[in-house]
Coordinates of N, CA, C and O in Angstrom, one line a residue:
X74 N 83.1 98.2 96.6 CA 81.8 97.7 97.1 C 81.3 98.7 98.2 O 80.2 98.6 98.7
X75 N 82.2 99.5 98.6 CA 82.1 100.3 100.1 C 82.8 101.6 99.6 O 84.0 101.9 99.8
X76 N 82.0 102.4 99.0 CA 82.2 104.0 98.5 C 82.9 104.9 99.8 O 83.6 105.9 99.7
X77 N 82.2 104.2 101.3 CA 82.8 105.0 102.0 C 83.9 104.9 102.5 O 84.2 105.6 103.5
X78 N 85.0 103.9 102.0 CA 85.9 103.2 102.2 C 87.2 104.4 101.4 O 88.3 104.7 101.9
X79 N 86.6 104.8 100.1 CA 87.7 105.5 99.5 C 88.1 107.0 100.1 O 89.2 107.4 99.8
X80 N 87.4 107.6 101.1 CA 88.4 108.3 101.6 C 89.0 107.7 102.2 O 90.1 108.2 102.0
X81 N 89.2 106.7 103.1 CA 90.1 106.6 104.1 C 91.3 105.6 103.6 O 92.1 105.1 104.4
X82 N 91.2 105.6 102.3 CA 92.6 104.4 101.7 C 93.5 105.6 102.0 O 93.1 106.8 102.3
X83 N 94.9 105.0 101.9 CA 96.4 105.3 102.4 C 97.0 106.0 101.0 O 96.7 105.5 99.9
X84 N 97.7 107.2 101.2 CA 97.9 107.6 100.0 C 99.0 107.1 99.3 O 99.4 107.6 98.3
X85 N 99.5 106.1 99.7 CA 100.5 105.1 98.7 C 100.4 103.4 98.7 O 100.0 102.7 99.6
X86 N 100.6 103.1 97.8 CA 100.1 101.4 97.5 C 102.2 101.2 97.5 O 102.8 101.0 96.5
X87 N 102.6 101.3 98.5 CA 104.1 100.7 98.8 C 105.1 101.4 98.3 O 104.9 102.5 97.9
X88 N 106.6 100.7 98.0 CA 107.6 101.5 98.0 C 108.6 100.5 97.7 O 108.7 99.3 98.0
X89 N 109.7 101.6 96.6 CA 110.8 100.7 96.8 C 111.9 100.6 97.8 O 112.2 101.5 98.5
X90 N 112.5 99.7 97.9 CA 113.9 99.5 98.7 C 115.1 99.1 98.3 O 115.2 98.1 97.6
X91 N 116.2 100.2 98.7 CA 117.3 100.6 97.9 C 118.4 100.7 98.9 O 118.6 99.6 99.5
X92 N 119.0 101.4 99.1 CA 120.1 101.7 100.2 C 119.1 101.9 101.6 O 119.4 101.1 102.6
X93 N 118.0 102.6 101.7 CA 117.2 102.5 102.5 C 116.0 101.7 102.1 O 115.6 101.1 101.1
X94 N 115.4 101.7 103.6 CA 114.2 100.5 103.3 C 112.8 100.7 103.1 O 111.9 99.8 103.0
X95 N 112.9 102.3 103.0 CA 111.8 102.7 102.5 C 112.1 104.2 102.0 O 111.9 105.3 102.6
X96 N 112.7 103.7 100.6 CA 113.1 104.7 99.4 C 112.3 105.6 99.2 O 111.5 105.4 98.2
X97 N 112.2 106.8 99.9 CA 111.3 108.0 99.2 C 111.2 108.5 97.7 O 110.4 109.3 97.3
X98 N 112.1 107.9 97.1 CA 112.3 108.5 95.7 C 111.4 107.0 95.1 O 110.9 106.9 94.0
X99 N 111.3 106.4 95.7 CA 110.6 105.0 95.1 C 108.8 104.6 95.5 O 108.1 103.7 95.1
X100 N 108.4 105.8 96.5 CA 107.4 105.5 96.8 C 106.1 105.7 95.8 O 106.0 106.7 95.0
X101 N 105.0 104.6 95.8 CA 103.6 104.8 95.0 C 102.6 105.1 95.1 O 101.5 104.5 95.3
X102 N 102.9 106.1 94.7 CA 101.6 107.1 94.9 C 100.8 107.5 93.4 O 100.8 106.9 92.3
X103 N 100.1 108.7 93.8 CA 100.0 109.5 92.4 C 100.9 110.2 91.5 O 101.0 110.3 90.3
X104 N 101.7 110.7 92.7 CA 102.7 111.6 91.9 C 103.8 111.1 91.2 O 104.6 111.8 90.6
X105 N 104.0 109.7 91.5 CA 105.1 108.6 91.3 C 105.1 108.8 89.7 O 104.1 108.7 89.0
X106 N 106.5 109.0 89.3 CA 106.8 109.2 87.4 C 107.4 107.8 87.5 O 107.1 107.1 86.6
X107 N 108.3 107.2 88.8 CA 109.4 106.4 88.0 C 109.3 104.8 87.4 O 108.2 104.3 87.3
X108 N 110.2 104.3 87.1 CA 109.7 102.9 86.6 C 110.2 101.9 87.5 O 111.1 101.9 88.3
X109 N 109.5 101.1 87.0 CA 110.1 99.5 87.4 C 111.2 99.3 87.3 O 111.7 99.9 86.4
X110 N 112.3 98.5 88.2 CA 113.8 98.0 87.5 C 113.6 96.7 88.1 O 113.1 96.2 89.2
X111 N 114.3 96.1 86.9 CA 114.2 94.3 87.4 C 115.6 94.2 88.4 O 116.7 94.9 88.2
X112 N 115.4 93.5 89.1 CA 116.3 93.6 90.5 C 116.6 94.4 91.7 O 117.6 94.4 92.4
X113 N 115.2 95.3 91.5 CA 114.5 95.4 92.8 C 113.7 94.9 93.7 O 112.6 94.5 93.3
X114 N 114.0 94.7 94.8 CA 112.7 94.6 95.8 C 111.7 96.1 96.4 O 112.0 97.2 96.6
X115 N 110.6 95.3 96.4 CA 109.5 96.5 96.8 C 108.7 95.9 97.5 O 108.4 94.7 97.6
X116 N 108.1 97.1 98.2 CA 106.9 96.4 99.6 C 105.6 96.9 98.4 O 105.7 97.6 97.4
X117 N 104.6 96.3 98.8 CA 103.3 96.7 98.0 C 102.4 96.4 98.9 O 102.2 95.5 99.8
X118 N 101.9 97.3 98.7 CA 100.7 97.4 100.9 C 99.3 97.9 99.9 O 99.4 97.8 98.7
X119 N 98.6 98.1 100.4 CA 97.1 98.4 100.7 C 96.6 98.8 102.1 O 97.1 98.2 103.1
X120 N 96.0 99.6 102.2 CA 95.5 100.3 103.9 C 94.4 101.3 103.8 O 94.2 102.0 102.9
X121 N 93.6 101.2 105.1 CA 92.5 102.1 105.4 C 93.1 102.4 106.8 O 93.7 101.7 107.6
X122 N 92.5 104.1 106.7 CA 92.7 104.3 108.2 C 92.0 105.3 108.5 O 91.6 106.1 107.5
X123 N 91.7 105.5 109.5 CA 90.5 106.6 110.4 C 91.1 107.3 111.7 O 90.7 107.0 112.8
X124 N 91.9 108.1 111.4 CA 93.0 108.1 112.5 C 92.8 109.7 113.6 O 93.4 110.3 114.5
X125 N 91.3 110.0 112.6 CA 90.6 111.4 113.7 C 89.4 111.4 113.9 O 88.7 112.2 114.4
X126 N 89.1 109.8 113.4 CA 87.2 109.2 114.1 C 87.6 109.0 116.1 O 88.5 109.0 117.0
X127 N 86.2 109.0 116.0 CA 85.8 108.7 117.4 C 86.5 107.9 117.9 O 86.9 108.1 119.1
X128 N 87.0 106.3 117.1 CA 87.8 105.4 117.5 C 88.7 104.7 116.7 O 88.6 103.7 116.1
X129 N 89.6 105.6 116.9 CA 90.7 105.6 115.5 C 91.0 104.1 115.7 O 91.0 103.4 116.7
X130 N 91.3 103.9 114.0 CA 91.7 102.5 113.7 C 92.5 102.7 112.3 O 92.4 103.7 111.6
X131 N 93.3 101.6 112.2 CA 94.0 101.3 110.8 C 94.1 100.4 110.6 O 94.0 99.7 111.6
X132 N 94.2 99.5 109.3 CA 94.2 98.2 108.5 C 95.6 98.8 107.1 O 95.8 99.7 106.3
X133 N 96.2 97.6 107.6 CA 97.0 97.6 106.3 C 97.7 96.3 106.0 O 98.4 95.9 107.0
X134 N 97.9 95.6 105.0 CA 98.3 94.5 104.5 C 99.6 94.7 103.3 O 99.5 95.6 102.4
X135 N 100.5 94.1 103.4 CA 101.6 94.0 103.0 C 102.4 93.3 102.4 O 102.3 92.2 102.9
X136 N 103.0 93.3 101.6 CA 104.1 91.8 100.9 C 105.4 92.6 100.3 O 105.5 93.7 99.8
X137 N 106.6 91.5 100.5 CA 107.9 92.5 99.9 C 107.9 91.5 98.5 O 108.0 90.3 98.4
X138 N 107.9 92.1 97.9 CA 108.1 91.1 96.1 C 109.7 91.6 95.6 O 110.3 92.6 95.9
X139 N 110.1 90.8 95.1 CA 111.1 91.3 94.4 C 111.0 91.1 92.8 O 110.2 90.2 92.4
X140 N 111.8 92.1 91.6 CA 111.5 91.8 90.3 C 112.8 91.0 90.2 O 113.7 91.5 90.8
X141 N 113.2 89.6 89.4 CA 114.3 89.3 89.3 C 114.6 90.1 87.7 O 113.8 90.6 86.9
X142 N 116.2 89.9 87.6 CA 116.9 90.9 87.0 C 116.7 89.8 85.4 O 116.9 90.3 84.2
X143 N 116.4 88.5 85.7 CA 116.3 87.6 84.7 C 115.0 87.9 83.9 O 114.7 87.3 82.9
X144 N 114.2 88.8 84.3 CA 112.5 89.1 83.5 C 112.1 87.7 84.2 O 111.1 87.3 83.7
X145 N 112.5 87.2 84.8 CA 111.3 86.0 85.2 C 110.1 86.6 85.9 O 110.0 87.9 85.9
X146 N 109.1 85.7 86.4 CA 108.2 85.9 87.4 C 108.8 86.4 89.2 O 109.8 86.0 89.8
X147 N 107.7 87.3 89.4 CA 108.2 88.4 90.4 C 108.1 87.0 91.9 O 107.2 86.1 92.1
X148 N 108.9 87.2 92.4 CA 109.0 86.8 93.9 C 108.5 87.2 95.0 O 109.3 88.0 95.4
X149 N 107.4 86.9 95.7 CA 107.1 87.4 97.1 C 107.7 86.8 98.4 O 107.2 85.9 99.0
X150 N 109.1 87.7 98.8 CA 109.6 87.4 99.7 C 108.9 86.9 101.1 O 109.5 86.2 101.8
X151 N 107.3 87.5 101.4 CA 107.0 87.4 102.6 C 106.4 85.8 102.3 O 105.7 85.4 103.2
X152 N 106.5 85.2 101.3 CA 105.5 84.0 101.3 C 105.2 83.2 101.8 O 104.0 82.7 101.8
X153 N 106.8 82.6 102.8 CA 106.8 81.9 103.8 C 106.0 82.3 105.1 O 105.9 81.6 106.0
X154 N 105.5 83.5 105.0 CA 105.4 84.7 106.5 C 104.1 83.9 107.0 O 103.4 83.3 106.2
X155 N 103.7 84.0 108.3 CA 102.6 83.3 108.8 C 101.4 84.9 109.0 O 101.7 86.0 109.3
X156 N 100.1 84.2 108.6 CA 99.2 84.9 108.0 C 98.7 84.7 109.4 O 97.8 85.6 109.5
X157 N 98.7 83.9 110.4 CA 97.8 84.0 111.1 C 97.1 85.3 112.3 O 98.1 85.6 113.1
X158 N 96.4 85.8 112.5 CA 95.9 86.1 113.1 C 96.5 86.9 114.6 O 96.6 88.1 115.0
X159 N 96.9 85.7 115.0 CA 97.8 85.8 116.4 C 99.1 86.2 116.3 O 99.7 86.7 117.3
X160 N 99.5 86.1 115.0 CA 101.3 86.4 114.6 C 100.7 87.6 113.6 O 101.6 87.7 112.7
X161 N 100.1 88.3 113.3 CA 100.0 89.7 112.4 C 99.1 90.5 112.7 O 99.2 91.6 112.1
X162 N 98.3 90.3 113.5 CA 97.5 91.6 114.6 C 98.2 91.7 115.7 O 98.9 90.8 116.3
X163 N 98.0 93.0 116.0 CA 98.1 93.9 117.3 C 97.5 95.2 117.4 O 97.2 95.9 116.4
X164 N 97.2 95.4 118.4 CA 96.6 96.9 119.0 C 97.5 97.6 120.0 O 98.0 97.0 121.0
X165 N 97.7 98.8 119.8 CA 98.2 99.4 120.6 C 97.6 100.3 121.3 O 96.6 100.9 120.9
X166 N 98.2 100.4 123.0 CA 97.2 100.9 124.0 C 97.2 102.5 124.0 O 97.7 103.2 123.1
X167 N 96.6 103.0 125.1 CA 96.8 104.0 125.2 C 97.7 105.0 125.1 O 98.7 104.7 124.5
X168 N 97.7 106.3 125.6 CA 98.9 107.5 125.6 C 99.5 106.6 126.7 O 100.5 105.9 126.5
X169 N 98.8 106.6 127.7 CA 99.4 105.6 129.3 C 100.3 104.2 129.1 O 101.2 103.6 129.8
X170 N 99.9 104.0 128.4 CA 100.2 102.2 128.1 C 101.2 102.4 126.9 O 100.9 102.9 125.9
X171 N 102.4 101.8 127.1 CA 103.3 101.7 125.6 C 103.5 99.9 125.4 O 104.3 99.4 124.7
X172 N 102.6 99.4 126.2 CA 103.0 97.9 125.7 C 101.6 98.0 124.5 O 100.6 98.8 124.4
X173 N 102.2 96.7 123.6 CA 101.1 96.5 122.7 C 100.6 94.8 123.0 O 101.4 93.8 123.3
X174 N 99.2 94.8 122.6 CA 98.1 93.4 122.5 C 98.1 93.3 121.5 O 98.4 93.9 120.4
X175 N 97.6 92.4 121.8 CA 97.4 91.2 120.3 C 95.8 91.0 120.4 O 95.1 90.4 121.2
X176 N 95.5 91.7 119.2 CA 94.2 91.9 119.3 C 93.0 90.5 119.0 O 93.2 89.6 118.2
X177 N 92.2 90.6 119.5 CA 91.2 89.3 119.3 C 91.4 88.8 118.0 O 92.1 89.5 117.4
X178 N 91.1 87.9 117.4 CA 90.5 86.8 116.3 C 89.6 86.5 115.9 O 89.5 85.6 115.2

């Protein structure tokens, strides 16, 4: 709906997790050949970011799914996770400032 939105998506839609928790050999991108395996877990994100505008910002949303090894229906581990507002934003401050806010609502 927002053309000017497609430069600034994230160049991967998530990743798998393996020995590490964010498996380079598993990540999804373009260049990604590999496949699916049932009995993996994977993060699957979505993101915009502007991170050399005037007032850099980023958005990114997230979920860890897993494939069970049974072919059933996929599991999203974060389901339980609280969506709200207060518990999943923050802003972080300045070069000066290393604490982080919890940005408005």
């Amino acid at each position: 709906k927002n053309p000017d939105l497609a430069s600034k998506f994230v160049t991967s839609a998530g990743f798998g997790m393996g020995l590490e928790f964010n498996d380079m050999m598993l990540v999804f991108n373009d260049k990604c050949d590999r496949t699916v395996v049932a009995g993996t877990p994977f993060c699957i994100s979505v993101g915009f970011s502007e991170p050399a505008g005037k007032t850099p910002w980023a958005v990114w949303i997230a979920n860890t799914v897993f494939v069970p090894p049974d072919g059933g229906p996929c599991q999203v581990l974060t389901e339980g996770s609280s969506f709200a507002a207060k518990d999943v934003m923050y802003e972080l401050g300045g070069d000066d400032d290393e604490s982080a806010s919890v940005a408005p609502a």
